CSV table of C-alpha atoms in Angstrom, one decimal:
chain,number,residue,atom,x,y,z
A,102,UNK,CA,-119.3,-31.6,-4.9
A,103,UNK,CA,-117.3,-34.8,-4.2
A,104,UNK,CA,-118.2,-38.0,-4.0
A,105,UNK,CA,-119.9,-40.8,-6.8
A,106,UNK,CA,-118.5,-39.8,-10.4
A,107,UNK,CA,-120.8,-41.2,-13.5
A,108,UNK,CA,-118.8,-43.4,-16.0
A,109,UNK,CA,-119.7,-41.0,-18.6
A,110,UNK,CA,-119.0,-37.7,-16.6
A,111,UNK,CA,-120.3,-34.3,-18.2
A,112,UNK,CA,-117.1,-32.7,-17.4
A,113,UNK,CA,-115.4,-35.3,-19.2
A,114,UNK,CA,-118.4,-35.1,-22.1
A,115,UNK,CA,-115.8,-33.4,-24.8
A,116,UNK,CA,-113.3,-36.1,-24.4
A,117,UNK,CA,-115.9,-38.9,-24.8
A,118,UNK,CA,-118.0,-37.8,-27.2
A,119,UNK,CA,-115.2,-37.8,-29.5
A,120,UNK,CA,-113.6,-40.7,-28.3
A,121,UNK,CA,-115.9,-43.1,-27.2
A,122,UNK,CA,-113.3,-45.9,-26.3
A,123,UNK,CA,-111.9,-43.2,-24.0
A,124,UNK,CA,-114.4,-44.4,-21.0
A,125,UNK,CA,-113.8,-47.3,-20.4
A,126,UNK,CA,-110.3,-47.4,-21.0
A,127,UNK,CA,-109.7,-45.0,-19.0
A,128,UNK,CA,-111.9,-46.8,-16.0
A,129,UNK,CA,-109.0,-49.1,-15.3
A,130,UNK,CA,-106.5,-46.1,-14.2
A,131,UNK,CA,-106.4,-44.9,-10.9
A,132,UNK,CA,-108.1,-41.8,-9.3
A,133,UNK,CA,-105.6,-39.3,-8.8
A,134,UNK,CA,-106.7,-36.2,-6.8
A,135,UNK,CA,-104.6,-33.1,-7.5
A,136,UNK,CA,-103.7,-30.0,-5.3
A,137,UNK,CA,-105.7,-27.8,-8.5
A,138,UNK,CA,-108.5,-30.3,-7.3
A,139,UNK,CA,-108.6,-30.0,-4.3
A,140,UNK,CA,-108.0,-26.1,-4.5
A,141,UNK,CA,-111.1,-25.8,-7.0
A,142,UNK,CA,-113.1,-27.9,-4.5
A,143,UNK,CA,-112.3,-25.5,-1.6
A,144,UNK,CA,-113.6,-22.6,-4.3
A,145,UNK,CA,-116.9,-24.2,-5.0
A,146,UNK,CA,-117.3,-24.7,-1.5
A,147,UNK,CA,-117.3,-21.1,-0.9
A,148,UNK,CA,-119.6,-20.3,-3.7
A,149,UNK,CA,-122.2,-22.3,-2.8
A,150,UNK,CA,-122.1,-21.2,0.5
A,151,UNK,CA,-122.2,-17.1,-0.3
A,152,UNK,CA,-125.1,-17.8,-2.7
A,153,UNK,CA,-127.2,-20.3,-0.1
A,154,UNK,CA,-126.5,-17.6,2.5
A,155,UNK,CA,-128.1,-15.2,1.0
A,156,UNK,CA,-131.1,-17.9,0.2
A,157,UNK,CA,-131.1,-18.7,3.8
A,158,UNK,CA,-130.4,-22.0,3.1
A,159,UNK,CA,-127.9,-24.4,5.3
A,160,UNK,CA,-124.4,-24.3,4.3
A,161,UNK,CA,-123.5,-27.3,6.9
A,162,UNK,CA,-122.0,-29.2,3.6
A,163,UNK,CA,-119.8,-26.4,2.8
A,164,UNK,CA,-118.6,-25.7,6.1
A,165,UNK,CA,-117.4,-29.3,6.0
A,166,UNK,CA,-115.2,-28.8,3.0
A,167,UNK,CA,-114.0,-25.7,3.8
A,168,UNK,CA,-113.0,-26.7,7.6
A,169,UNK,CA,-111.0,-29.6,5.8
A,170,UNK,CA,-109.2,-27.5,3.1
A,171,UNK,CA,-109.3,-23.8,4.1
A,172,UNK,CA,-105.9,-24.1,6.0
A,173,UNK,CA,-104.1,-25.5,2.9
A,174,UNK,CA,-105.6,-23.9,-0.5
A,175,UNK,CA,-107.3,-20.7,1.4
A,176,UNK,CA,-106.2,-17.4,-0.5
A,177,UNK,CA,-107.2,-13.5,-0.4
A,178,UNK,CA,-107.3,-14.1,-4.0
A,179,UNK,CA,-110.0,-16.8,-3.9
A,180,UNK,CA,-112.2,-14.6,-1.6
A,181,UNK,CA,-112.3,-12.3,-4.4
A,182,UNK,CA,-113.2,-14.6,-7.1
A,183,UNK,CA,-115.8,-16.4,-5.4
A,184,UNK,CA,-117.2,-13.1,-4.4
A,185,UNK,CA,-117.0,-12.5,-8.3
A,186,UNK,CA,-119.2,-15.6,-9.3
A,187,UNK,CA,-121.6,-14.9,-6.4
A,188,UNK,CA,-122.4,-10.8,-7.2
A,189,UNK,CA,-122.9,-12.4,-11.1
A,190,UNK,CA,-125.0,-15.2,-9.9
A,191,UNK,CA,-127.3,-12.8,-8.0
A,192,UNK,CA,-127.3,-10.2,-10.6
A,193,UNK,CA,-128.7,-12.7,-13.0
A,194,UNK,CA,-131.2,-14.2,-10.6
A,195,UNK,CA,-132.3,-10.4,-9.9
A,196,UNK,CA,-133.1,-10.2,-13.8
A,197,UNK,CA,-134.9,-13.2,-13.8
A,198,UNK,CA,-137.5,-12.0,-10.9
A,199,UNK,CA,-137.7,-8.8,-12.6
A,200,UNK,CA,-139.9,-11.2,-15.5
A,201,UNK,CA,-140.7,-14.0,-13.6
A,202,UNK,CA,-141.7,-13.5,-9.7
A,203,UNK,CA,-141.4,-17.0,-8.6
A,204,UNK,CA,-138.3,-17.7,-10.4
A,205,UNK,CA,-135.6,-20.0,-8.3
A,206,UNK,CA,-131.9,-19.8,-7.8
A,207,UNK,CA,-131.2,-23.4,-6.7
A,208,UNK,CA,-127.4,-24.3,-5.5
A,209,UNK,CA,-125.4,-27.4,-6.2
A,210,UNK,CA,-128.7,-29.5,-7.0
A,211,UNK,CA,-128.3,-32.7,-8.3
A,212,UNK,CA,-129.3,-33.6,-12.0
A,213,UNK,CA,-130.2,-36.9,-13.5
A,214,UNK,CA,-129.4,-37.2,-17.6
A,215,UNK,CA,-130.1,-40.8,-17.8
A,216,UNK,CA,-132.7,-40.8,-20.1
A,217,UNK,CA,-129.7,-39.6,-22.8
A,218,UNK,CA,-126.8,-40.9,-20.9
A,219,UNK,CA,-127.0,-44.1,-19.6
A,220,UNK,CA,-126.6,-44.1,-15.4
A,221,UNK,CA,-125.3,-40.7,-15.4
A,222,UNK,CA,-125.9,-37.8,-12.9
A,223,UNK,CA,-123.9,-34.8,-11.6
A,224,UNK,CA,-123.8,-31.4,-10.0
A,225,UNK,CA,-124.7,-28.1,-11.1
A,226,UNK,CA,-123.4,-25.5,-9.9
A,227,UNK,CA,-125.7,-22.7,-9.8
A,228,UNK,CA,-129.1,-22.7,-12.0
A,229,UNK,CA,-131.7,-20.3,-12.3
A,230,UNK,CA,-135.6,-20.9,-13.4
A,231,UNK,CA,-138.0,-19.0,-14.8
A,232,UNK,CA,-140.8,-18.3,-17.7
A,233,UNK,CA,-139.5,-18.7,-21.0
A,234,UNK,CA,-135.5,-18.8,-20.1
A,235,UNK,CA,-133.6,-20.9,-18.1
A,236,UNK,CA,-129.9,-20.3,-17.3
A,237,UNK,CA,-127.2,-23.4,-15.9
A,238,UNK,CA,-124.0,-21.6,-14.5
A,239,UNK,CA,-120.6,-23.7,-13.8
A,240,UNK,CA,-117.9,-21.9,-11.9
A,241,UNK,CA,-114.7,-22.6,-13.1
A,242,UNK,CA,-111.6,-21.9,-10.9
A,243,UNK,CA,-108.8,-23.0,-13.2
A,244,UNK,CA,-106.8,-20.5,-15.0
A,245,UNK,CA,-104.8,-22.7,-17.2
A,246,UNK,CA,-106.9,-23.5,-20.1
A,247,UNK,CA,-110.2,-20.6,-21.2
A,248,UNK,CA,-113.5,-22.5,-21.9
A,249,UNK,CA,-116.2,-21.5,-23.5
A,250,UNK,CA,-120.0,-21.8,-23.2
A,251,UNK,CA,-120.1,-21.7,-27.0
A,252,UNK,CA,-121.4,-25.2,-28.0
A,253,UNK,CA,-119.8,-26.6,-25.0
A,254,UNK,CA,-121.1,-30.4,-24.2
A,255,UNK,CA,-120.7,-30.7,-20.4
A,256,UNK,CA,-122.9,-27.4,-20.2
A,257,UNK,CA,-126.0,-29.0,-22.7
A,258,UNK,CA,-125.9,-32.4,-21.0
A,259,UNK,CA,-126.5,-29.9,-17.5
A,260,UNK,CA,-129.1,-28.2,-19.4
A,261,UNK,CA,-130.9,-31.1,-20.4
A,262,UNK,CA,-131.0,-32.3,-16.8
A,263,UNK,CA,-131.8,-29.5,-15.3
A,264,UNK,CA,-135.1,-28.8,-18.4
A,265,UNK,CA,-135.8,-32.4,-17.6
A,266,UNK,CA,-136.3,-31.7,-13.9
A,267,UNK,CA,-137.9,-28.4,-14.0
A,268,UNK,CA,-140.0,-28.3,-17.0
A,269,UNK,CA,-143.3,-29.5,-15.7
A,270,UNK,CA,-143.0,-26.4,-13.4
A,271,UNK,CA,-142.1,-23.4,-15.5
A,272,UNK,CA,-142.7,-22.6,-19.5
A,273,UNK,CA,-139.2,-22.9,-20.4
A,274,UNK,CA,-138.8,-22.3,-24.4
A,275,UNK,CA,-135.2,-21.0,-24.3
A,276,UNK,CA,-131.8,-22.1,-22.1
A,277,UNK,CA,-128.7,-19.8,-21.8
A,278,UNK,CA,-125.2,-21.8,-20.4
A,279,UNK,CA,-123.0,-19.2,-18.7
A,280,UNK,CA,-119.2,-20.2,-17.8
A,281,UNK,CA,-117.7,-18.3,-14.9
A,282,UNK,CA,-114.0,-18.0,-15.2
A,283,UNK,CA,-113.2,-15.3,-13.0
A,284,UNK,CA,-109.3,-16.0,-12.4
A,285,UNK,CA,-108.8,-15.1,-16.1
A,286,UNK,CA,-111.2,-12.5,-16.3
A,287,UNK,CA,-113.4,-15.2,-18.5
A,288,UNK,CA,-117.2,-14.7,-18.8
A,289,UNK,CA,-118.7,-17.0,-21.3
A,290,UNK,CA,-122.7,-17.3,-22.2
A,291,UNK,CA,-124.2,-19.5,-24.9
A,292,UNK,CA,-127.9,-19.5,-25.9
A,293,UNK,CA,-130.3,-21.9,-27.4
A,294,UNK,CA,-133.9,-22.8,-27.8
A,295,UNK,CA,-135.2,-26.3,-26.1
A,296,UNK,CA,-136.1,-27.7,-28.9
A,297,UNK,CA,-132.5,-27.5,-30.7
A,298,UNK,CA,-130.8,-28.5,-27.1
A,299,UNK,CA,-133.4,-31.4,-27.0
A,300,UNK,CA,-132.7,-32.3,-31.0
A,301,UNK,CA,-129.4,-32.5,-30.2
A,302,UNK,CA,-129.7,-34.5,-27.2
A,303,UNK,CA,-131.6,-37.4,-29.6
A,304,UNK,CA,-129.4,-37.3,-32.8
A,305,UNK,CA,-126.0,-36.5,-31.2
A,306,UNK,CA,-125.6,-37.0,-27.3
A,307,UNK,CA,-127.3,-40.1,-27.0
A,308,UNK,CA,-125.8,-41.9,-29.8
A,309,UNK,CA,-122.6,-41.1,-28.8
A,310,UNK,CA,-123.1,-42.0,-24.8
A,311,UNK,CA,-124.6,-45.3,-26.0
A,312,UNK,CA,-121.5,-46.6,-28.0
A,313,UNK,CA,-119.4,-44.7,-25.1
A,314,UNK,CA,-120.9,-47.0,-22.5
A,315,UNK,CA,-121.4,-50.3,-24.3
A,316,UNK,CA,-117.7,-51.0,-24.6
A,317,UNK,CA,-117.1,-51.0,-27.8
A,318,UNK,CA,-116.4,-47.4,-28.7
A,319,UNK,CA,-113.6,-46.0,-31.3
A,320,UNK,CA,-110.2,-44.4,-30.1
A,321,UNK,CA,-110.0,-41.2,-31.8
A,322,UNK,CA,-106.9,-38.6,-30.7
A,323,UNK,CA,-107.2,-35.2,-30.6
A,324,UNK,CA,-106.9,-32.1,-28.7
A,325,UNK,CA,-109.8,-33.8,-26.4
A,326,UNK,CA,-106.7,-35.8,-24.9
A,327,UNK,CA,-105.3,-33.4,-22.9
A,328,UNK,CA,-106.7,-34.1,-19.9
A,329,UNK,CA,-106.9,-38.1,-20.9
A,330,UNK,CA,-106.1,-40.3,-17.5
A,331,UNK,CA,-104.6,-42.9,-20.3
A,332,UNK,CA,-102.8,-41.0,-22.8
A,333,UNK,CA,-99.5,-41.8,-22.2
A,334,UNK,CA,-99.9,-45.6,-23.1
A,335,UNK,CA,-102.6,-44.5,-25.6
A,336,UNK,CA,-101.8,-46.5,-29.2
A,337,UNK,CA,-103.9,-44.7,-30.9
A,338,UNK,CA,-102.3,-41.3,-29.5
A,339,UNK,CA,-98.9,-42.6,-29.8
A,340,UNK,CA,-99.2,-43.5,-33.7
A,341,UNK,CA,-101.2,-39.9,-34.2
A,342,UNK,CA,-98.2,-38.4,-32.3
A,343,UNK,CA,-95.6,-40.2,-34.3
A,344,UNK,CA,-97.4,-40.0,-37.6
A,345,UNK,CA,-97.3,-35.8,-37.1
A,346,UNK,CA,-93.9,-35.9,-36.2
A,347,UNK,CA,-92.8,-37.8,-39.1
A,348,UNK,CA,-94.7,-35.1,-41.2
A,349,UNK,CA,-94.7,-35.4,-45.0
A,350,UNK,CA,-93.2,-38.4,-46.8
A,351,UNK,CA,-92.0,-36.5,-49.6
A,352,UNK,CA,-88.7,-35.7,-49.5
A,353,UNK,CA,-87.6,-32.1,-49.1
A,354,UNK,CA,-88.5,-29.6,-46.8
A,355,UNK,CA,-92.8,-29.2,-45.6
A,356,UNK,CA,-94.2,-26.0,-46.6
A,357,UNK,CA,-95.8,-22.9,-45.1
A,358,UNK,CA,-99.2,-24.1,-45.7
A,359,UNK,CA,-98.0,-28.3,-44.4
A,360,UNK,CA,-96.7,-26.6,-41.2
A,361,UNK,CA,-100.3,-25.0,-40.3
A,362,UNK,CA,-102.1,-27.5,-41.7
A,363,UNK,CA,-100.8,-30.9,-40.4
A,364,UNK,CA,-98.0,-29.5,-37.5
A,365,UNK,CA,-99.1,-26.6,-35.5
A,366,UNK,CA,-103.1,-27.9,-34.2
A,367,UNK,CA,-101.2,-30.7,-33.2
A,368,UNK,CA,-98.2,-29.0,-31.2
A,369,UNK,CA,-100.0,-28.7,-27.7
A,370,UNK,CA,-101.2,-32.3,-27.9
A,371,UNK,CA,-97.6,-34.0,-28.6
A,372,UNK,CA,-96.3,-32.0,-26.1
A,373,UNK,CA,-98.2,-33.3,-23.6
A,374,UNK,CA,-98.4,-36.8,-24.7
A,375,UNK,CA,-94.4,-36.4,-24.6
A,376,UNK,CA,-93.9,-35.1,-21.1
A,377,UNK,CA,-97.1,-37.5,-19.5
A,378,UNK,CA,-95.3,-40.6,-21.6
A,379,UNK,CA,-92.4,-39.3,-19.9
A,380,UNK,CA,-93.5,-39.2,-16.4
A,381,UNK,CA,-95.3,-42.7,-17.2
A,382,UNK,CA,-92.4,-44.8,-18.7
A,383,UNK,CA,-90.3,-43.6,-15.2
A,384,UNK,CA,-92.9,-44.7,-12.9
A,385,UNK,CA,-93.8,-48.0,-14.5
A,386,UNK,CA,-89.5,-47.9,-14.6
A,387,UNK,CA,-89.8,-47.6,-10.5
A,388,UNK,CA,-92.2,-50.0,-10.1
A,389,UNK,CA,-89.8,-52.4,-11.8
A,390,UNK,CA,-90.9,-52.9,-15.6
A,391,UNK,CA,-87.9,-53.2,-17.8
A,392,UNK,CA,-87.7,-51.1,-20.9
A,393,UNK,CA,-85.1,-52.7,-23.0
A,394,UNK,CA,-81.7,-50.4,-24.0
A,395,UNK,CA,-82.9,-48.1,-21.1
A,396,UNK,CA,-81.5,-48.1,-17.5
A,397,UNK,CA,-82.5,-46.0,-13.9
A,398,UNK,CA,-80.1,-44.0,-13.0
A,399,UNK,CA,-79.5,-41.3,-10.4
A,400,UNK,CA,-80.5,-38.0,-12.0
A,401,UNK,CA,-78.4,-34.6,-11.2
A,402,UNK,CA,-78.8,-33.4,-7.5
A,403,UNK,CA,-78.2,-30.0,-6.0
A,404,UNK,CA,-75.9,-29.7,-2.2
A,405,UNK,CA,-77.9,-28.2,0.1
A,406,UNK,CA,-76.8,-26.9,3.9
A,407,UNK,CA,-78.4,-28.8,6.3
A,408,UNK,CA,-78.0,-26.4,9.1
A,409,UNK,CA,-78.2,-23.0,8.0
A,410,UNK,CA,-77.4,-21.6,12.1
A,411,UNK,CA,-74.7,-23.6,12.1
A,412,UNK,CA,-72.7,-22.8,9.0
A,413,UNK,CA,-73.5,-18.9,9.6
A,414,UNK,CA,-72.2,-19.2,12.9
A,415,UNK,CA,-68.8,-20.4,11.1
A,416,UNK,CA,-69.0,-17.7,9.1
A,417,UNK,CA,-68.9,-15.2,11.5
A,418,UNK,CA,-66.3,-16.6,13.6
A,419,UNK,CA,-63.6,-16.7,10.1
A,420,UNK,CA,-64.5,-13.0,10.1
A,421,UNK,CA,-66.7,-12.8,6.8
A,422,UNK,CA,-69.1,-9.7,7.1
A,423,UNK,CA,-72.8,-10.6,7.4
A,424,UNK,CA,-73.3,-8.7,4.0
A,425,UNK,CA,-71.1,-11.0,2.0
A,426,UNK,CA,-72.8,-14.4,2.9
A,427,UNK,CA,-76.8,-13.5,3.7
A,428,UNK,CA,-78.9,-12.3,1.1
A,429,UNK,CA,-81.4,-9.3,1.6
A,430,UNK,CA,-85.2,-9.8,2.1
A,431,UNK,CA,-86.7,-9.6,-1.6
A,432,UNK,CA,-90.6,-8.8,-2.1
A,433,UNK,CA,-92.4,-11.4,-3.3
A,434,UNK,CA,-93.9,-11.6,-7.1
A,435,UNK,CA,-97.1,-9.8,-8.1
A,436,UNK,CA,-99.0,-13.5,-8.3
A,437,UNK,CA,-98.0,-14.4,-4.7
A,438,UNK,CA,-98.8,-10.6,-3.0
A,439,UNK,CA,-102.7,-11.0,-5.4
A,440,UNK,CA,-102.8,-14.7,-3.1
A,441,UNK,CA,-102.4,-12.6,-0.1
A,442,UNK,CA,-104.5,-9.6,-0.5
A,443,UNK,CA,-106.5,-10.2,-3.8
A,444,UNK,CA,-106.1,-9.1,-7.4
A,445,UNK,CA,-108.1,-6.3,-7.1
A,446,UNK,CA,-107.1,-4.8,-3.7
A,447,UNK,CA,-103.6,-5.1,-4.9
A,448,UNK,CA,-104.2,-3.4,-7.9
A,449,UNK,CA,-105.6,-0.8,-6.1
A,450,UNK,CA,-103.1,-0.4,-3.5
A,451,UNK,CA,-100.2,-0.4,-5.9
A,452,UNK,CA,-101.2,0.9,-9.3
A,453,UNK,CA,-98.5,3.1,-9.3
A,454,UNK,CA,-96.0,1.1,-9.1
A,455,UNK,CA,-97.4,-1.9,-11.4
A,456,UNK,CA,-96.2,-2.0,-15.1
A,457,UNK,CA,-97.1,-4.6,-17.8
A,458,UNK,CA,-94.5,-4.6,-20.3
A,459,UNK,CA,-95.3,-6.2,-24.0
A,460,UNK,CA,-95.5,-10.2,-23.7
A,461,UNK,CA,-93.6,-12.2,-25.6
A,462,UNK,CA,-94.7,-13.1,-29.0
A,463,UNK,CA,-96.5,-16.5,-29.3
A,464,UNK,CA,-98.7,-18.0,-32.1
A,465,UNK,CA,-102.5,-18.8,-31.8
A,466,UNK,CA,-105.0,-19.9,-33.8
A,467,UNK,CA,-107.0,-16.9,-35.7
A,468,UNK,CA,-109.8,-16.8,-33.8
A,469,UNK,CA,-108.0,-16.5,-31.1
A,470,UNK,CA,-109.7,-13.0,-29.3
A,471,UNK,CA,-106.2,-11.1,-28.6
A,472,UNK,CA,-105.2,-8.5,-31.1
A,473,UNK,CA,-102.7,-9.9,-33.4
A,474,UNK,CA,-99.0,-8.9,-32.6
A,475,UNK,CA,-97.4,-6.0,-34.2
A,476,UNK,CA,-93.6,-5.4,-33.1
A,477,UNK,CA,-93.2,-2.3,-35.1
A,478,UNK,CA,-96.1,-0.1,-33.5
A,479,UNK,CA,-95.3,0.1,-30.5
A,480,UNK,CA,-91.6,1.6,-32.2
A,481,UNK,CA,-93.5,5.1,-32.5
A,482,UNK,CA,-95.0,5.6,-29.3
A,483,UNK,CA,-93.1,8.3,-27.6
A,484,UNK,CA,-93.4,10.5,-30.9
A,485,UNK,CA,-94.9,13.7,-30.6
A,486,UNK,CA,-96.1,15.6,-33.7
């Protein structure tokens, strides 16, 4: 939910955990709250309202948020997916009563990691108690990057809050992190026993959270940045950046094995230092900072008709035929109609007349989970023997 956000945040946990300056430094840029935000906030919202209805629990909070929102960022398609989170939610908590009678499904409850992280608290979304296994479940609405439960920090710092505050009430040997992704068809579980979450919690988390908070942590670029408030005016970034770029000092060309060493992990990172260092240098530009050799200047514009009426109306009257100057009504793309009806009830409504031709070829890393590409295969399909 909205509101207070902990210096070191668990969603942020990755980032800081590897670069421990990266706190701090990034406490003295401003909050910037995106439409994705604020989209994803309306989702939650209507999670945790579905699952505390079916508790019988208030949903006055949620109602809140989704009277503010809902008008804006409300799709059929999010109905659908936070139906999705909820029936898997339930489905698990069914499971857990099945061993445990008096096992609770509690709702956006509030954690406390302190002991580990110095003044840190947050939200869970969803988490489920019982005898012997505990399960923390995040919903995720975003559909740009997959994440995964596997090892994944913001989901042990939850389940070390949430063992911390229900422990003394239940025989919990065992925790299982679950990542709900439902826009990308992503369902992602991790399992561990207490006693390795809480060994890593003393040798790795609070070590780390410690030098993260005490000011004096080590910059240290990597694919962590991506979501960096400061990485366009980043140092250590920028030298990374440029030291990748200029590749091998050896003269001649790099190699096969240079490329997928030293180049290609660090592709999506440049290019998005690039185009943030991009949209950084302009605004600071704006603002008035000088960059010296560079100039503003007015970038290429498109005409536009300011009165559409107006110039048909002309039209009409030289004697142009209606065909020659309007353009027909188009349907709109498959990811705007799944907004309006849902990606399943459009599916269902027009799976004869949906096709998903072969995507275009594009490296990943090999343990990537898609098939790898063959061009040639799909050359002997309409054979018949």
């Amino acid at each position: 939910m909205p509101g207070q956000h902990a210096l070191l945040s668990p969603s942020a946990a990755h980032r800081w955990m590897n670069c421990t300056a990266a706190p701090r430094l990034e406490a003295t840029a401003p909050d910037t709250d995106s439409s994705y935000a604020q989209e994803g906030t309306l989702a939650h919202a209507y999670c945790a309202k579905k699952l505390k209805t079916f508790l019988k629990l208030g949903t006055a909070g949620e109602e809140k948020e989704i009277a503010q929102l809902n008008d804006q960022y409300h799709t059929g398609e999010m109905d659908e997916y936070t139906d999705t989170y909820a029936a898997i939610v339930l489905e698990k908590f069914n499971a857990a009563r099945m061993l445990t009678r008096d096992a609770q499904l509690l709702v956006e409850t509030r954690l406390d990691f302190s002991e580990y992280v110095p003044e840190a608290f947050g939200t869970s979304d969803a988490t489920i108690i019982a005898d012997g296994l505990m399960e923390v479940i995040d919903f995720k609405y975003g559909k740009g990057v997959r994440v995964s439960a596997v090892d994944n920090e913001q989901m042990k710092i939850y389940a070390i809050g949430a063992f911390l505050r229900h422990s003394f009430e239940y025989r919990i040997e065992r925790v299982r992190m679950t990542i709900v992704q439902p826009r990308i068809d992503n369902l992602s579980e991790f399992e561990m026993s207490v006693a390795d979450l809480l060994k890593w919690a003393d040798e790795v988390l609070r070590p780390r959270a410690l030098e993260a908070f005490s000011g004096e942590g080590r910059q240290n670029p990597g694919e962590w940045c991506q979501f960096c408030k400061v990485k366009g005016w980043c140092r250590a970034l920028a030298e990374r950046c440029a030291d990748t770029a200029r590749g091998n000092t050896d003269p001649g060309l790099l190699t096969t094995q240079q490329i997928a060493a030293d180049i290609l992990p660090w592709l999506p990172v440049i290019k998005s230092w690039v185009s943030t260092m991009e949209d950084y240098t302009l605004q600071q530009a704006l603002a008035g900072t000088s960059y010296p050799g560079y100039k503003l200047v007015e970038g290429r514009s498109v005409r536009k008709i300011t009165d559409d009426k107006a110039v048909i109306d002309l039209l009409s009257k030289e004697g142009y035929d209606e065909s020659e100057y309007m353009k027909p009504a188009t349907l709109c793309g498959i990811g705007d109609l799944e907004k309006l009806v849902g990606k399943k009830r459009l599916a269902a409504l027009c799976a004869d007349y949906i096709a998903k031709p072969q995507g275009k070829p594009t490296l990943a890393t090999a343990d990537d989970k898609r098939p790898a590409y063959n061009a040639a295969a799909d050359d002997f399909n309409d054979i018949k023997l």
